[in-house]
Each structure stands twice: as C-alpha cells, then as structure tokens.
Amino acid sequence: MIVLVINCGSSSIKYQLFDMRNEAVLAKGLMERIGMDKASFIHQPAHKDRVTLSRPINDHGVGIRMVLDSLVDPTIGVIESLNEIAAVGHRVLHGGMKFSDSVLITPDVIEAIEECVELGPLHNPANILGIKACEKLMPDVPQIAVFDTGFHQTMPPHAYLYGLPYEAFEKYGVRRYGFHGTSHRYVSQRALALMGGVEKARRIITCHLGNGASVAAILNGCCVDTSMGLTPLEGLVMGTRCGDIDPAIIPFLMKKTGMSPEEIDAYMNKKSGLLGLSGISNDVRDIEEAALQGHNRANIALEVYVHSIRKYIGSYAATMGGVDAIVFTAGLGENSISMRSRICHGLEFLGAYIDTNKNSVYGKETEISTDSSPVKIFVIPTNEELVIARDSVGICAKLQNADQSQNAALGAPRRAHSSL
Ligand code: AMP
C-alpha cells in the first residue's frame, strides 16, 4: 500500500511517499515560499539524484499538482500512476477538543477543522488548502487527518485548565491543547517498546527540542501534561518564541511601546527566545559558538534555555510521582551532545545519570544513561511522517473491513479495494 503524507504550512508543502509494505520512503520533498516571487522546490526520489527547482508557485493547489507530477514523472518519479496511491495522510495542526484520534476526512471534518482556524490561524487554513487540493486531484483516494493536538487530548482537566474564569474555557475554548503530539506519541511508544512495556516505563518525559520545543508527561502510555498551551507559544524558551512569561508583561509592554496585539504577538513568537536573548541566532549551534568566544548574552541565552527544560522535567517528575525514562528528540534533542549533557547534569537526584560516552551520538536511537541509572535516558529520532502514514493505513483497513461487513450483510459479492 502506497501512502502520501502531506504537511502544508502557510507558504510551504512538505511531503513523503511511503511504501507501507516495508515502511520505505520512496520520495520526499519540500516546497517553500509558495505565493512569493520565487518558490523553491526540492524533490528527493529514493535511489535517484535530488532535483531542485526555483520558479513562482502561485498557490497550494499548483504546488500539490507539481508534487504529484514529480511522483509520476518518467525520469524523477517513483510510481507509474497516481492510482497507486491508496491514501493521503495530512498533518493538521489544531483539532481543538473535537479530535483525539486521526480521522477519515469528510465534509464535516473539514468544517470542524475550519472551526479551529481561530486556534491555529497560520496552519489550519494551509492544512485545509492542502486537503482540498488533494481531494480535487485524487477524488477517489481516502484523505486522512492526523492532528498535532490529538495525542494530548488525554490530559485531565487539572492539567489543561488555566486559572482563568471558567467561562473563558466554556465560551471560547481557552485551555491547554499542546502540540507536537505526533512526535511525542512516536517517541514515547518507541521508549515503551525499548523498555519492555508500560509496567517498566509507567512514567516517561519526552523532550521535543527543535526550533519549536515542547515537553510532555506520559503516564501509562497516555499524555497527562504538556508544555505548549492554547497555542505553541507557551512553555519552553524556544528558537524565536518566548515560552512562559508573566501574562502581565503583555499589557505592560503594549502600554510602554504602543505595540498592537498583532505586533506583540510577532514580538513573542518571532523575535524572542534564543534569538531575542542572544541577539545572534535562533540556532543553538551559532549561539554555542559565540558563547565559546566569550559572548555574554549567548551564554546567558543557553543558560535560560537549559533552565527552562530542566524546570519542566522536574515538575513533570513531581506530578507523575517520579520518572522512569527521559527521551530527547527533534533537531537539538537528537543532535546536540552538549545540550543533552547540560540538561541532564543535576538531574541525578531524580535517578537520571547520563553516560558521557553513550551520549556521543547524533540522530541515532540510543540509550544514553549509565547502565546502573534507575531512570533511562534515550535519544530517539522522531518520525512524524511515519506515524501519519501508519494512521492512514489503519483507517483504510477499518474502511475496508466496514465495507466488507456491509457487503456480507447485504449478501453482495465482496468489492476489493485493488489499491489496498
Ligand atoms: P527542528 O526544528 O527539529 O528541525 O530543529 C532545528 C534546531 O535544532 C536548530 O535551530 C538547532 O537549534 C538545533 N540543532 C540541529 N542540529 C543541531 C546540532 N548538531 N547541534 C545543536 N543544535 C542543533
């Protein structure tokens, strides 16, 4: 079964085509700056040379068409016909309180995703554009939505409610939703598998540390708390996001500077975090280099960053009554030996002992705690696309079963889905 995974951002499309018989990636690519003067398109077929293009791409519809054309192109393609694609899985940012699981996309589901646009104003409209473009170009192929918020829907009210008047939640849906759910789900399930099941790893803390970053507390395989909130702005100090701040800072700064709501939103989302603190970059590699050369603000930025992560690890250990495993994933979590070491240093009181030699690893699934460490520490590369593809396969199998039961009940001959 061949599954196309699509992840549309406001001006970008990321994709991966999987052969789910062996979960092999047949092709992947990235299109950026859609709707701008010159868009860039990188298409990487497996076992063939990478193709790069630079030309205007007006909208997501045109972009998706180009992606599909590349997949079936006689030279750079990897399949003969679009009929080989059995399902398209879409990453959707915000499912609000409506979606805890991945779903087959129907007109009602699109309407529900549209209702969540207020909560995910940058991403949900782009996700809908991608879904509609795929529906138009592949009308008979099941489209599946996999929500970034879905995995966190198991949080109990005491973790997802803010200390605001209850009407803010009831009337406006103001609560913690959490993001990076597909990643937290994937790496926590891998950690469970590596540790031999939920009896051995009841309490897991997953740290998704990329340019955007979040931590999640996973109890008995279910998310019970996470650091991002109504939007991805809350929680850790990130590449360009401020993370947790005193909410009174917002009106204070607006009065002092005359910033509008949109301007203060951009200030906190795009100009803050590691970039704002260091004044150098949002990338830890640049900041570490500057810190080594004695740049004071670079050093402070790294200290604030590490402090915010350790604070979340400690508080989740407290709320879960301890921790059995800590997992690092995403760009920094998978690749930064120095930051993993700094984050774990001082967590020995929890029973988490990092092994310096084992920690010398980049982007590879590895246990990095000492052999005697009561708390296991892992590096687990995330694979959100694979989760989306697997969910798509699961939903298609359910559809096929439902179809077969219905046909059997009607006494009709079974209709085979040739592509499944
Ligand atoms: P992501 O958003 O998951 O693609 O992660 C991107 C971020 O990961 C970058 O902004 C860097 O801060 C960080 N990163 C990636 N590779 C490394 C590395 N080798 N060392 C330190 N940080 C890294």
Coordinates of N, CA, C and O in Angstrom, one line a residue, residues 94 97 119 167-177 230:
H94 N -4.3 22.0 14.4 CA -5.2 22.1 15.5 C -6.5 21.4 15.3 O -7.3 21.7 14.4
M97 N -11.0 20.5 20.6 CA -11.4 19.4 21.5 C -12.1 18.3 20.7 O -12.6 17.4 21.3
L119 N -8.0 29.0 16.5 CA -6.9 28.5 17.4 C -5.6 28.3 16.7 O -4.6 28.3 17.3
E167 N -15.5 30.6 32.4 CA -16.2 31.0 31.1 C -15.3 31.1 30.0 O -15.6 30.9 28.8
A168 N -14.0 31.4 30.2 CA -13.0 31.5 29.2 C -12.9 30.2 28.5 O -12.7 30.1 27.2
F169 N -12.9 29.1 29.3 CA -12.9 27.8 28.7 C -14.2 27.4 28.0 O -14.3 27.0 26.9
E170 N -15.3 27.7 28.8 CA -16.6 27.3 28.2 C -17.0 28.0 27.0 O -17.5 27.5 26.0
K171 N -16.8 29.4 27.0 CA -17.3 30.2 25.9 C -16.3 30.2 24.7 O -16.7 30.2 23.6
Y172 N -15.0 30.2 25.1 CA -14.0 30.5 24.0 C -13.1 29.3 23.8 O -12.2 29.4 22.9
G173 N -13.2 28.2 24.5 CA -12.3 27.1 24.4 C -10.9 27.4 24.8 O -10.0 26.7 24.3
V174 N -10.7 28.4 25.7 CA -9.4 28.7 26.2 C -8.9 27.6 27.2 O -9.5 27.5 28.3
R175 N -8.0 26.8 26.8 CA -7.4 25.7 27.6 C -6.1 25.3 27.0 O -5.7 25.8 25.9
R176 N -5.4 24.4 27.6 CA -4.1 23.9 27.1 C -4.5 22.8 26.1 O -5.3 21.9 26.4
Y177 N -4.0 22.9 24.9 CA -4.2 21.8 23.9 C -2.9 21.0 23.6 O -2.9 19.8 23.5
L230 N -2.6 26.8 24.6 CA -3.7 27.2 23.7 C -3.0 27.3 22.3 O -3.6 26.9 21.3

